[in-house]
Short mmCIF file of C-alpha atoms in Angstrom, two decimals:
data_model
loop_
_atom_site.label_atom_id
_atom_site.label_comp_id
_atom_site.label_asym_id
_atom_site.label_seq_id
_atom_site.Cartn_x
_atom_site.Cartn_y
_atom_site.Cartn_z
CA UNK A 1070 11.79 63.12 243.42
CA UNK A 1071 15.27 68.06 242.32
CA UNK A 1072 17.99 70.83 238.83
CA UNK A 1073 17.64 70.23 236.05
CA UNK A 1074 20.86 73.13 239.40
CA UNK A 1075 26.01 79.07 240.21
CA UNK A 1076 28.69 81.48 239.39
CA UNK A 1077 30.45 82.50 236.40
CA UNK A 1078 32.33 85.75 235.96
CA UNK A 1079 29.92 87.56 238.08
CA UNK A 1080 27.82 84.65 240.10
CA UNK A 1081 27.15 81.38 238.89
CA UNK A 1082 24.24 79.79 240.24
CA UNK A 1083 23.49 75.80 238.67
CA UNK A 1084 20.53 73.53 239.10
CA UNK A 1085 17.80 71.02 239.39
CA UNK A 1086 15.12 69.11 236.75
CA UNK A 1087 11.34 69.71 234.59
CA UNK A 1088 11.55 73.16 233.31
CA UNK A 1089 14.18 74.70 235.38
CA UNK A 1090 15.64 77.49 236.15
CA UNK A 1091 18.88 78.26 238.05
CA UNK A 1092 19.37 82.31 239.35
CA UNK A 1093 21.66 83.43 241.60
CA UNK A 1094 19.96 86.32 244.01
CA UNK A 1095 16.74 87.41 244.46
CA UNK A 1096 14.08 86.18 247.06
CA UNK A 1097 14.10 83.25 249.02
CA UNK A 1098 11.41 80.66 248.51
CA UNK A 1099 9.83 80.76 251.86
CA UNK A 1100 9.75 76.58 252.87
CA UNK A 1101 7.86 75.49 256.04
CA UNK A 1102 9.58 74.05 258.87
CA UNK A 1103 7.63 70.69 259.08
CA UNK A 1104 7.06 68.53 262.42
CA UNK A 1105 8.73 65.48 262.60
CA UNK A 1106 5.46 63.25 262.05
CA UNK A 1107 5.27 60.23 259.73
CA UNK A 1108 6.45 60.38 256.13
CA UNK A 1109 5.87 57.28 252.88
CA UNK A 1110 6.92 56.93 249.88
CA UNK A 1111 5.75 54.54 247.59
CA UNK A 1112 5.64 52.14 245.79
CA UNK A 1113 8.22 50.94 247.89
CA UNK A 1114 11.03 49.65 245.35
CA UNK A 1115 10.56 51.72 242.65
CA UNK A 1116 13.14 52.76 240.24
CA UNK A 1117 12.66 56.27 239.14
CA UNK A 1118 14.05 58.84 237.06
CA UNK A 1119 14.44 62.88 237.59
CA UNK A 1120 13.84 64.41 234.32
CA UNK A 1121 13.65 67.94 232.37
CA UNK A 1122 10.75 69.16 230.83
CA UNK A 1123 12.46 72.52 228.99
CA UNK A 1124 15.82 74.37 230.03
CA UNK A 1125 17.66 74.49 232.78
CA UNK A 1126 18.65 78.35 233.18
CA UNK A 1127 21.79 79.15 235.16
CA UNK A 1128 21.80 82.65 235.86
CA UNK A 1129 25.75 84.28 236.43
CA UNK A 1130 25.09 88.35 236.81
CA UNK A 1131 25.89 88.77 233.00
CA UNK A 1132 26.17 85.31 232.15
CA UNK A 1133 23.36 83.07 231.80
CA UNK A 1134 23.66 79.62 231.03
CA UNK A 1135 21.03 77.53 229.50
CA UNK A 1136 20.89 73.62 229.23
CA UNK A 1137 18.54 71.42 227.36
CA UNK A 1138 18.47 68.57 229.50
CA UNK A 1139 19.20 67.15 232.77
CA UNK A 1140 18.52 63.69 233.79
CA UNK A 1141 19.15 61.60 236.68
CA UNK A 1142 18.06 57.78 237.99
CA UNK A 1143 17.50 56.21 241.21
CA UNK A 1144 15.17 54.35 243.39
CA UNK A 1145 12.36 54.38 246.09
CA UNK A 1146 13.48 52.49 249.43
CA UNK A 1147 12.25 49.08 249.66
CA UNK A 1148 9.73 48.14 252.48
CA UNK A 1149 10.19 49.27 255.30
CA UNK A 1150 12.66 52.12 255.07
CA UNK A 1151 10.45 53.68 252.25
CA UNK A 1152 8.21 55.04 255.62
CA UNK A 1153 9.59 56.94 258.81
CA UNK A 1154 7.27 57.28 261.49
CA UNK A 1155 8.97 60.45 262.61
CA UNK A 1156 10.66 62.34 259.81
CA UNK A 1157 11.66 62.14 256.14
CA UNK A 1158 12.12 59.49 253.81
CA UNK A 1159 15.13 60.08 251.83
CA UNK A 1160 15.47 58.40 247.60
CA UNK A 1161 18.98 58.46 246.10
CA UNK A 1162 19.27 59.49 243.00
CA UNK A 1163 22.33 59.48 240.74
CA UNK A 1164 24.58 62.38 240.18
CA UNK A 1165 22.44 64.27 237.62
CA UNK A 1166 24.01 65.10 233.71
CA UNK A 1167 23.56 68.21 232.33
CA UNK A 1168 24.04 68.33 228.32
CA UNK A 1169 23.40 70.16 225.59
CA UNK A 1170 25.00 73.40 227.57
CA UNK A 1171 25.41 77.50 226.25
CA UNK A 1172 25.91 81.00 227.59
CA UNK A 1173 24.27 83.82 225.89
CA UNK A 1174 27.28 85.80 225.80
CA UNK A 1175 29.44 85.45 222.64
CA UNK A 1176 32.56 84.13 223.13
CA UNK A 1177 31.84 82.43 226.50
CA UNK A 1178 31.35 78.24 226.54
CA UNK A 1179 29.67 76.58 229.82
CA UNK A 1180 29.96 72.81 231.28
CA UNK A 1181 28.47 71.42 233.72
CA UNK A 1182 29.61 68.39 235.46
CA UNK A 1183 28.61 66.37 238.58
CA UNK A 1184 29.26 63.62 240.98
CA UNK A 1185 28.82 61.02 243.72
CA UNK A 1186 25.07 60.17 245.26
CA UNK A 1187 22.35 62.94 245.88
CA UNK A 1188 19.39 62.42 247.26
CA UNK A 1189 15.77 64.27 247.46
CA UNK A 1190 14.00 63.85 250.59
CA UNK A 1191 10.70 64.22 251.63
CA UNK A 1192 8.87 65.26 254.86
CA UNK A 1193 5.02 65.03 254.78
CA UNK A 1194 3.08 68.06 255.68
CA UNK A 1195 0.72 70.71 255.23
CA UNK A 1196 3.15 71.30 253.12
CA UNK A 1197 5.00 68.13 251.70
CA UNK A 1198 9.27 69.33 251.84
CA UNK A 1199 10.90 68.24 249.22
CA UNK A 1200 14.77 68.98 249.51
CA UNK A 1201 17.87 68.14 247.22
CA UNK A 1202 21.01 67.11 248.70
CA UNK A 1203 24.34 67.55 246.67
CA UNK A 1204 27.46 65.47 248.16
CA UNK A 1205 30.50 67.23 248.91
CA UNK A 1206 32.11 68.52 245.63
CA UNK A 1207 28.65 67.33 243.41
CA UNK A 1208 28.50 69.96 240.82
CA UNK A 1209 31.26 71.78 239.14
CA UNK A 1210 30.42 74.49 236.77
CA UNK A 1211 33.11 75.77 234.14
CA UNK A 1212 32.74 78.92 231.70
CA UNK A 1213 35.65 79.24 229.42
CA UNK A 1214 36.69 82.26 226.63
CA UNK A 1215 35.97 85.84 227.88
CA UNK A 1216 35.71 84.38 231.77
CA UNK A 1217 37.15 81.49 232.20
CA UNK A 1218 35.84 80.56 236.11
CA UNK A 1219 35.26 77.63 238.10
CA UNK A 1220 32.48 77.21 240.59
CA UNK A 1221 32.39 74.03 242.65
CA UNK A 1222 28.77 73.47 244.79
CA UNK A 1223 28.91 72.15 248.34
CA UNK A 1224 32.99 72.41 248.60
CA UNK A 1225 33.36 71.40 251.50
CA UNK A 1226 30.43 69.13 252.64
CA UNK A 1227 27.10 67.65 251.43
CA UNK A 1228 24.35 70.60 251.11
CA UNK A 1229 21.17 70.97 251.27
CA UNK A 1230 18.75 72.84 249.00
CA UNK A 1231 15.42 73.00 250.31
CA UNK A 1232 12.08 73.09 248.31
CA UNK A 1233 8.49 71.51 248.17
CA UNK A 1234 7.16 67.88 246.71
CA UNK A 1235 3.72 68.25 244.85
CA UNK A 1236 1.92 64.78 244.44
CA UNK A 1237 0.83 64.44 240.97
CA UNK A 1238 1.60 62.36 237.47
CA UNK A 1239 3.96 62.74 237.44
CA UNK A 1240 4.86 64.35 241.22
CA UNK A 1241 7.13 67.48 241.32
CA UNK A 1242 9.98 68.98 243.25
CA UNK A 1243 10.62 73.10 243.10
CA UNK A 1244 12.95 74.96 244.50
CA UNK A 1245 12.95 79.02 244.51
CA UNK A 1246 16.33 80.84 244.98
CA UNK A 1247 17.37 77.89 247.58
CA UNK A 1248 20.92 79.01 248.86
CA UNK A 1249 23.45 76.76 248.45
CA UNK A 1250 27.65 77.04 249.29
CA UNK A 1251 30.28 77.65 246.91
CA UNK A 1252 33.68 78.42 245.76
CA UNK A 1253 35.17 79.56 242.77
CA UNK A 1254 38.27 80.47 241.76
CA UNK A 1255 39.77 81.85 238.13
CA UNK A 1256 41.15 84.98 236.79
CA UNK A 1257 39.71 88.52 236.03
CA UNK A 1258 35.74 88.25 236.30
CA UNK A 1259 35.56 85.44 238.41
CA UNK A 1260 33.49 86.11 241.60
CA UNK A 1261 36.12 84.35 243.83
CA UNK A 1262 35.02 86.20 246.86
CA UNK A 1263 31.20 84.56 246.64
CA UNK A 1264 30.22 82.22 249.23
CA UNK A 1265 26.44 81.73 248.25
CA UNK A 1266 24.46 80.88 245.38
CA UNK A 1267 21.13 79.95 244.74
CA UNK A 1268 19.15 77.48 243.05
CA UNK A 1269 15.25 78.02 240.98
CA UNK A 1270 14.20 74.55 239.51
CA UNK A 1271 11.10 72.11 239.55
CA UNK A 1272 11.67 68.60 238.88
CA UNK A 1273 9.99 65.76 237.50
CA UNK A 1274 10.03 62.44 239.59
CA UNK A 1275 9.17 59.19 237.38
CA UNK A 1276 7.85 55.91 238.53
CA UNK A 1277 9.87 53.58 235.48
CA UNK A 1278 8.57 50.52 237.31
CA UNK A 1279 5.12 50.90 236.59
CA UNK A 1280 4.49 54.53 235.08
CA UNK A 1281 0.39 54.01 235.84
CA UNK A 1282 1.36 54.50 239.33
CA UNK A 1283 3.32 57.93 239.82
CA UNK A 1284 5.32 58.30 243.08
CA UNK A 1285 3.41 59.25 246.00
CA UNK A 1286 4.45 61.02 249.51
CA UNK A 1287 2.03 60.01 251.92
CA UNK A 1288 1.68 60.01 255.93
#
């Protein structure tokens, strides 16, 4: 199971995991509303890890914020609650970390922080869903120097960012300009008045357990 991640100065948009990238506006990815028919994930029991394969980009209108690497660990439900015979099947994950941080504006220094339990869920399909879930207050995002701003994602409850699951070795999560809630507040060039970001990222979900078999979402 994803960045990987919002505003700073302008709009600070953070992220998710493999390659990602974070951008605040632009397009929605269009995700399918899925019936609520069976979902699996398996092997049941299996630790896993969220990884990044190249940057995670946060986008902030003139700030963009680039980090290395983003890494996160968690598990696969054990039998039986790894399957729902009528909606999604949800892995917790731990709070991602985010190092190796920087703007591309001189004088302006980025951190990102996060907490508590997330989760990606998954809802087989036509389309398998694949959606990240931040807990209330699970990413904080702080730009100091020229704009010294601070956004917190999902400030007042968990939120969801929704995206697609791609089976595969190993299996992927993406999410395209997926809004998500949040607050900011700082001096001059601080977007205090934005209520939205958005989230770009595709994650990588590792089976540790047994790497030959990659994490599969299933009927």
């Amino acid at each position: 199971m994803y960045s990987k991640l919002f505003f700073a100065r302008a709009a600070l948009v953070a992220a998710g995991c493999v390659a990602t990238s974070v951008v605040i506006g632009g397009p929605a990815q269009s995700v399918p509303v899925q019936p609520a028919g069976s979902t699996s994930v398996s092997p049941a029991g299996a630790s896993v890890t969220a990884t990044s394969v190249g940057s995670q980009v946060l986008e902030a209108g003139a700030v963009t914020v680039t980090c290395k690497t983003l890494n996160a660990k968690g598990s696969v439900p054990a039998a039986p609650d790894n399957q729902n015979a009528n909606g999604p099947v949800s892995v917790q994950i731990s709070a991602p970390t985010f190092s190796d941080c920087e703007t591309d504006l001189a004088g302006v220094d980025a951190t990102v922080t996060t907490t508590g339990t997330w989760a990606v869920t998954v809802q087989n399909g036509s389309v398998i869903t694949g959606s990240l879930t931040i807990p209330k207050g699970g990413m904080t995002i702080k730009t100091s120097g020229l704009a010294s701003c601070t956004t917190v994602v999902a400030p007042d409850g968990p939120a969801t960012i929704a995206g697609t699951f791609t089976n595969g070795n190993p299996p992927t999560i993406n999410a395209k300009n997926a809004p998500a809630p949040i607050k900011t507040t700082g001096g001059f060039g601080c977007p205090t008045d934005a209520k939205t970001g958005t989230l770009t990222g595709t994650s990588a979900l590792n089976n540790v357990s047994d790497p030959s078999k990659p994490i599969t979402v299933g009927p």
